[in-house]
Amino acid sequence: MSDALMNTYARLPVSFSHGEGAWLWDTEGRRYLDALSGIAVCGLGHAHPAVTEAIARQAGALLHTSNLYGIPRQATLGAALTRLAGMDKAFFCNSGAEANEAAIKLARLHGHRRGIAQPTIVVTQGAFHGRTLATLTATGNAKIQAGFEPLPQGFLRVPFDDLTAIENIAGVDPYVVAVLVEPITGEGGIRVPSEGYLPGLRALCDRHGWLLMVDEVQTGMCRTGRWFAHQHSGIAPDVMTLAKGLGNGVPIGACLARGEAAEVFQPGNHGSTFGGNPLVCSAAQAVVDTLEREDLAARAGALGARMTQGLREALADTAGVVEVRGQGLMLGIVLDRPCGALVRMALDEGLLINVTAERVVRLLPPLIISDQEADAIVQQVSALIARFLQENKG
């Protein structure tokens, strides 16, 4: 689209001029139903009045001061998030990758202070934790890592949803200090682990003195029907990372910690120039207030159940559909063949979707969609998948 931009994205041939709720308009005036919400970022949809008002008000007063000084709006937001998450302290940054980078540094420092010179973090296959060098290494996708070697050391990879694999590591590796895991994989294909997985991880970490670190960058902020996806399992992690839906489009990330983990970082251990400045914290506070006031976690759970049932019924007799899975408004339709072409087909019909893990159609609509918009997504996606499979028979 522009010779001035690095060729880092395979962009679709569309640019948007404005949005409202679950809808976007392109520069030609055509309207699109957004079933992706900027990959789980715009949970409150586009141009939400509470977020717009908060940004405008704060921009007229003060955009930025360094973290050398107190930032009252950062303290207020930190108090709200730690209350909702059952955590003790928060560190603010600019993205999910930076939030996970903070978690990785926290775990390593925790290990060093316990006398472990080569601290190791257990990560899972199919995970996605970001694109900085450390988070790229933690990410379980060889395609994303290719060409960026040498990668940092200090990670051990195990299959997702496999407690036995981690138990085996515990028996032979004295350097493990933490486990980093997504409660539901996002880029890895919307995989929901078995019911006992997270409680089992919690028990393992308690038994061996490891930190349990949960990456809620995509699953957090009410996306799955709870404030945070790990709450479905009734466990409490030691460290949790957030981003995406936290700012509804304003770039903000957070690393939250409790107990001993909350005391690891001291002045000089970590920092961020822009992290948690007045502007982004005002926007994120408006998001938190709106999610809480309108009980959008419950709304996401109910809508997700409605869409899952609708997709399963509509695709029940469609050969080539393997499974409809997910939690809340984080849904995946698994096909038996690569289906990246569906993204362009949907775009041509005025619908924004995504395909991940090559053959999983990913739906992450805004939490504020109406029942009618949810039904429209189900009908349109089901029809597109049926047509795609008919035109691309194996």
XYZ file of C-alpha atoms in Angstrom:
394
model
C 0.000 0.000 0.000
C 2.978 2.329 0.534
C 6.602 2.086 -0.593
C 7.570 4.043 2.525
C 6.594 1.213 4.903
C 8.672 -1.860 5.717
C 7.218 -5.020 4.246
C 6.341 -6.578 7.600
C 2.647 -7.288 6.997
C 0.679 -9.118 4.284
C -2.020 -6.464 4.327
C -5.475 -6.912 2.864
C -6.496 -4.381 0.184
C -8.657 -2.195 2.408
C -8.215 0.885 4.622
C -10.754 2.077 7.145
C -11.779 5.661 7.754
C -13.986 5.345 10.834
C -15.998 2.973 12.986
C -18.944 2.778 15.335
C -19.764 -0.129 17.630
C -19.163 -3.389 15.787
C -18.965 -1.695 12.374
C -16.166 -0.191 10.309
C -16.350 1.901 7.121
C -13.612 1.830 4.494
C -12.312 4.853 2.634
C -14.743 4.109 -0.205
C -17.722 4.258 2.154
C -18.406 0.504 2.332
C -19.501 -0.951 5.692
C -18.002 -4.065 7.374
C -19.151 -6.104 10.383
C -16.100 -6.519 12.611
C -15.884 -10.068 14.016
C -12.190 -9.652 14.884
C -12.086 -6.318 16.807
C -8.437 -5.669 15.942
C -7.523 -9.164 17.234
C -9.334 -8.855 20.573
C -8.301 -5.224 21.124
C -11.538 -3.260 20.685
C -13.714 -5.131 23.158
C -15.936 -2.075 23.509
C -16.153 -1.705 19.745
C -15.148 1.364 17.780
C -15.504 4.974 18.927
C -16.982 4.004 22.273
C -18.147 7.298 23.841
C -16.687 6.584 27.294
C -13.220 5.887 25.878
C -13.392 8.805 23.458
C -14.420 11.194 26.234
C -11.658 9.950 28.562
C -8.974 10.359 25.896
C -10.181 13.835 24.877
C -10.443 15.027 28.461
C -6.995 13.745 29.413
C -5.389 15.003 26.183
C -6.607 18.476 27.062
C -4.956 18.304 30.484
C -1.759 16.236 30.401
C -0.477 13.570 27.986
C 2.706 12.384 29.582
C 5.058 12.666 32.498
C 7.972 10.356 33.175
C 7.688 7.507 35.647
C 10.235 9.540 37.596
C 7.141 11.157 39.102
C 3.911 9.974 40.614
C 1.083 9.348 38.110
C -2.263 9.345 39.958
C -4.225 7.808 37.069
C -1.718 4.940 36.890
C -2.153 4.300 40.617
C -5.949 4.299 40.249
C -5.838 1.891 37.316
C -3.376 -0.371 39.126
C -5.686 -0.506 42.133
C -8.670 -1.423 39.935
C -6.841 -4.200 38.087
C -5.269 -5.738 41.187
C -8.684 -5.711 42.879
C -10.334 -7.472 39.935
C -7.482 -9.967 39.502
C -6.734 -10.687 43.162
C -3.187 -9.446 42.628
C -1.016 -7.137 44.713
C 0.946 -4.940 42.312
C 1.023 -3.837 38.668
C 3.674 -2.678 36.224
C 2.512 -0.827 33.100
C 4.091 -0.939 29.658
C 2.978 -0.510 26.025
C 2.099 -3.940 24.627
C 1.544 -7.616 25.297
C 5.100 -8.478 24.259
C 6.476 -5.966 26.746
C 4.187 -7.300 29.465
C 5.485 -10.830 28.841
C 9.050 -9.524 28.645
C 8.509 -8.074 32.123
C 7.175 -11.425 33.363
C 10.199 -13.254 31.952
C 12.606 -10.808 33.596
C 10.691 -11.065 36.871
C 10.960 -14.879 36.813
C 14.671 -14.792 36.073
C 15.365 -12.281 38.828
C 13.256 -14.383 41.194
C 15.445 -17.369 40.292
C 18.723 -15.539 40.745
C 17.654 -14.376 44.184
C 17.046 -18.018 45.082
C 20.604 -18.851 44.021
C 19.744 -20.321 40.600
C 22.374 -19.037 38.153
C 20.657 -20.356 34.995
C 16.924 -19.891 35.648
C 14.651 -21.710 33.209
C 11.028 -21.022 32.276
C 8.747 -23.804 31.016
C 6.673 -22.755 27.975
C 4.300 -24.671 25.720
C 4.123 -25.711 22.101
C 1.773 -23.582 20.011
C 1.959 -20.642 22.405
C 2.321 -17.041 21.291
C 3.874 -14.558 23.695
C 5.164 -11.781 21.410
C 7.855 -10.802 18.930
C 10.676 -9.364 21.026
C 13.667 -11.713 21.150
C 12.794 -13.150 24.564
C 9.061 -13.490 23.894
C 9.804 -14.815 20.411
C 11.813 -17.580 22.048
C 9.003 -18.312 24.485
C 6.601 -18.518 21.535
C 6.105 -22.085 20.349
C 6.146 -21.541 16.606
C 9.271 -22.410 14.609
C 8.106 -20.329 11.617
C 8.061 -17.158 13.704
C 11.506 -17.896 15.150
C 13.169 -18.816 11.833
C 15.928 -16.429 10.803
C 16.273 -14.726 14.168
C 18.746 -17.138 15.741
C 20.658 -17.146 18.023
C 17.708 -17.018 20.387
C 18.065 -16.375 24.120
C 18.518 -19.384 26.365
C 16.507 -20.296 29.411
C 13.294 -21.864 28.065
C 12.056 -25.460 28.064
C 9.139 -26.327 25.796
C 6.469 -28.932 26.512
C 3.200 -29.897 24.796
C 0.186 -27.750 25.724
C -2.317 -29.345 28.107
C 0.178 -32.027 29.172
C 0.870 -32.077 32.910
C 2.917 -35.268 32.715
C 5.492 -33.568 30.488
C 6.032 -30.860 33.099
C 6.130 -33.378 35.943
C 8.911 -35.181 34.082
C 10.904 -31.927 33.835
C 10.464 -31.313 37.546
C 12.181 -34.593 38.241
C 15.356 -33.840 36.279
C 15.821 -30.053 35.936
C 16.768 -28.095 39.082
C 16.881 -24.772 37.205
C 13.158 -24.322 36.509
C 11.767 -21.211 38.204
C 8.445 -20.621 36.432
C 5.807 -21.854 33.999
C 4.432 -19.399 31.412
C 1.170 -20.459 29.767
C -1.871 -19.084 27.936
C -5.122 -20.216 29.588
C -6.528 -20.574 26.055
C -4.176 -20.427 23.088
C -4.928 -17.547 20.725
C -2.565 -17.691 17.765
C -2.216 -21.412 18.437
C -5.791 -22.109 17.302
C -8.202 -21.305 20.172
C -7.332 -24.422 22.156
C -9.106 -24.724 25.511
C -7.159 -27.020 27.884
C -8.740 -29.839 29.846
C -10.532 -28.900 33.070
C -7.740 -30.000 35.391
C -4.845 -28.438 33.485
C -4.504 -25.055 35.191
C -5.261 -26.436 38.686
C -2.665 -29.129 37.993
C -0.122 -26.497 36.968
C -0.902 -24.530 40.125
C -0.285 -27.614 42.261
C 2.969 -28.408 40.451
C 4.248 -24.862 40.862
C 3.351 -24.869 44.557
C 5.086 -28.203 45.058
C 8.342 -27.081 43.415
C 8.417 -23.403 44.359
C 7.902 -22.214 40.766
C 5.984 -19.136 39.692
C 2.809 -19.763 37.697
C 2.660 -17.010 35.037
C -0.493 -16.690 32.925
C -0.488 -14.802 29.616
C -3.933 -13.175 29.432
C -2.982 -10.729 26.675
C -5.706 -12.068 24.360
C -8.000 -13.798 26.855
C -8.196 -11.056 29.500
C -10.582 -8.135 30.015
C -13.834 -10.186 29.935
C -13.181 -11.791 26.530
C -13.971 -15.358 27.669
C -16.887 -14.657 30.022
C -14.815 -13.878 33.107
C -12.564 -10.911 33.759
C -9.611 -13.243 33.186
C -9.744 -16.697 31.602
C -7.864 -18.470 34.405
C -10.768 -17.583 36.723
C -12.833 -20.289 35.011
C -10.473 -22.790 36.680
C -10.607 -21.214 40.134
C -6.833 -20.818 40.368
C -4.722 -17.772 41.194
C -1.495 -17.268 39.228
C 1.557 -15.560 40.687
C 2.026 -13.361 37.613
C -0.471 -12.312 34.928
C 0.042 -10.252 31.774
C -2.505 -8.072 29.983
C -2.677 -5.847 26.898
C -5.021 -5.925 23.856
C -8.490 -5.311 25.371
C -7.093 -3.250 28.235
C -6.899 -0.040 26.198
C -9.568 -0.649 23.516
C -7.044 0.537 20.908
C -4.796 2.710 23.057
C -1.436 0.887 23.409
C -1.072 -0.274 27.002
C 0.132 -3.502 28.607
C 0.403 -4.616 32.199
C 2.233 -7.219 34.253
C 0.471 -7.997 37.539
C 1.912 -10.048 40.380
C 0.993 -11.182 43.861
C 2.738 -12.457 46.955
C 6.488 -12.943 46.772
C 6.454 -12.287 43.010
C 5.065 -8.788 43.582
C 8.182 -7.841 45.549
C 10.781 -9.012 43.012
C 11.209 -5.801 41.008
C 12.972 -2.939 42.744
C 13.948 0.490 41.350
C 16.320 0.040 38.439
C 15.297 -3.559 37.613
C 12.780 -2.652 34.925
C 11.021 0.360 33.393
C 9.208 1.936 30.466
C 9.313 5.473 29.085
C 5.689 5.657 27.996
C 4.262 2.847 30.130
C 1.295 3.878 32.241
C 1.281 7.541 31.278
C -1.799 9.659 32.066
C -3.324 9.333 28.575
C -3.266 5.532 28.283
C -4.298 5.018 31.894
C -7.299 7.307 31.440
C -8.399 5.295 28.414
C -7.866 1.967 30.189
C -9.741 3.189 33.269
C -12.707 4.043 31.040
C -12.519 0.505 29.627
C -12.437 -1.076 33.093
C -15.299 1.100 34.337
C -17.455 0.285 31.309
C -16.760 -3.447 31.439
C -17.668 -3.492 35.131
C -20.701 -1.177 34.946
C -22.269 -3.048 32.024
C -21.238 -6.517 33.282
C -19.770 -7.343 29.880
C -18.067 -10.477 31.176
C -21.472 -12.075 31.656
C -22.588 -10.665 28.323
C -19.554 -12.224 26.581
C -20.297 -15.570 28.191
C -23.941 -15.548 27.107
C -23.198 -14.341 23.592
C -20.394 -16.849 23.229
C -22.707 -19.702 24.183
C -25.311 -18.414 21.705
C -22.774 -18.171 18.867
C -21.162 -21.538 19.643
C -24.533 -23.265 19.570
C -25.495 -21.434 16.392
C -22.266 -22.364 14.621
C -22.485 -25.994 15.699
C -26.067 -26.264 14.467
C -25.365 -24.483 11.187
C -22.232 -26.533 10.440
C -23.355 -29.874 11.889
C -23.719 -31.566 8.497
C -20.890 -29.757 6.722
C -18.131 -32.163 5.684
C -14.712 -30.678 6.405
C -15.678 -28.989 9.677
C -13.785 -30.715 12.492
C -14.865 -28.778 15.566
C -16.327 -25.531 16.922
C -14.494 -24.601 20.134
C -13.650 -21.720 22.416
C -14.934 -19.860 25.445
C -17.010 -16.692 25.598
C -16.361 -14.505 22.570
C -13.109 -16.260 21.688
C -14.241 -18.811 19.129
C -12.535 -21.121 16.665
C -13.988 -23.213 13.846
C -11.498 -25.956 12.985
C -11.481 -27.209 9.383
C -9.708 -30.244 7.974
C -7.672 -28.172 5.503
C -5.838 -24.832 5.242
C -8.394 -22.061 4.911
C -6.554 -18.740 4.756
C -8.541 -17.830 1.626
C -11.626 -17.436 3.824
C -10.320 -14.121 5.146
C -10.456 -12.482 1.707
C -13.795 -14.129 0.891
C -15.269 -12.669 4.066
C -13.769 -9.249 3.377
C -15.403 -9.211 -0.044
C -18.727 -9.834 1.692
C -18.261 -7.088 4.277
C -17.159 -9.249 7.216
C -13.831 -9.154 9.104
C -12.562 -12.505 10.395
C -9.190 -14.173 10.841
C -7.608 -17.574 10.240
C -4.933 -18.828 12.631
C -2.924 -22.048 12.876
C -3.612 -22.381 9.110
C -6.980 -24.117 9.455
C -8.797 -22.445 12.357
C -11.278 -19.649 11.624
C -10.916 -17.253 14.562
C -13.759 -15.018 15.757
C -13.113 -12.288 18.348
C -16.048 -9.890 18.005
C -16.523 -6.854 20.271
C -18.174 -7.629 23.609
C -20.846 -4.995 22.920
C -22.377 -6.665 19.834
C -26.125 -7.115 19.791
C -27.892 -10.481 19.577
C -28.776 -9.640 15.986
C -25.156 -8.867 15.091
C -24.011 -12.104 16.749
C -26.584 -14.052 14.743
C -25.508 -12.284 11.556
C -21.881 -13.310 12.157
C -22.938 -16.930 12.717
C -25.033 -17.020 9.547
C -22.444 -15.300 7.384
C -19.466 -17.310 8.642
C -21.348 -20.607 8.326
C -22.341 -19.820 4.744
C -18.799 -18.761 3.838
C -17.280 -21.936 5.304
C -19.806 -24.141 3.498
C -19.070 -22.389 0.195
C -15.306 -22.527 0.748
C -15.385 -26.260 1.484
C -17.604 -26.921 -1.534
C -15.231 -24.989 -3.808
C -12.095 -26.535 -2.254
C -12.893 -30.215 -1.888
C -10.016 -32.316 -0.583
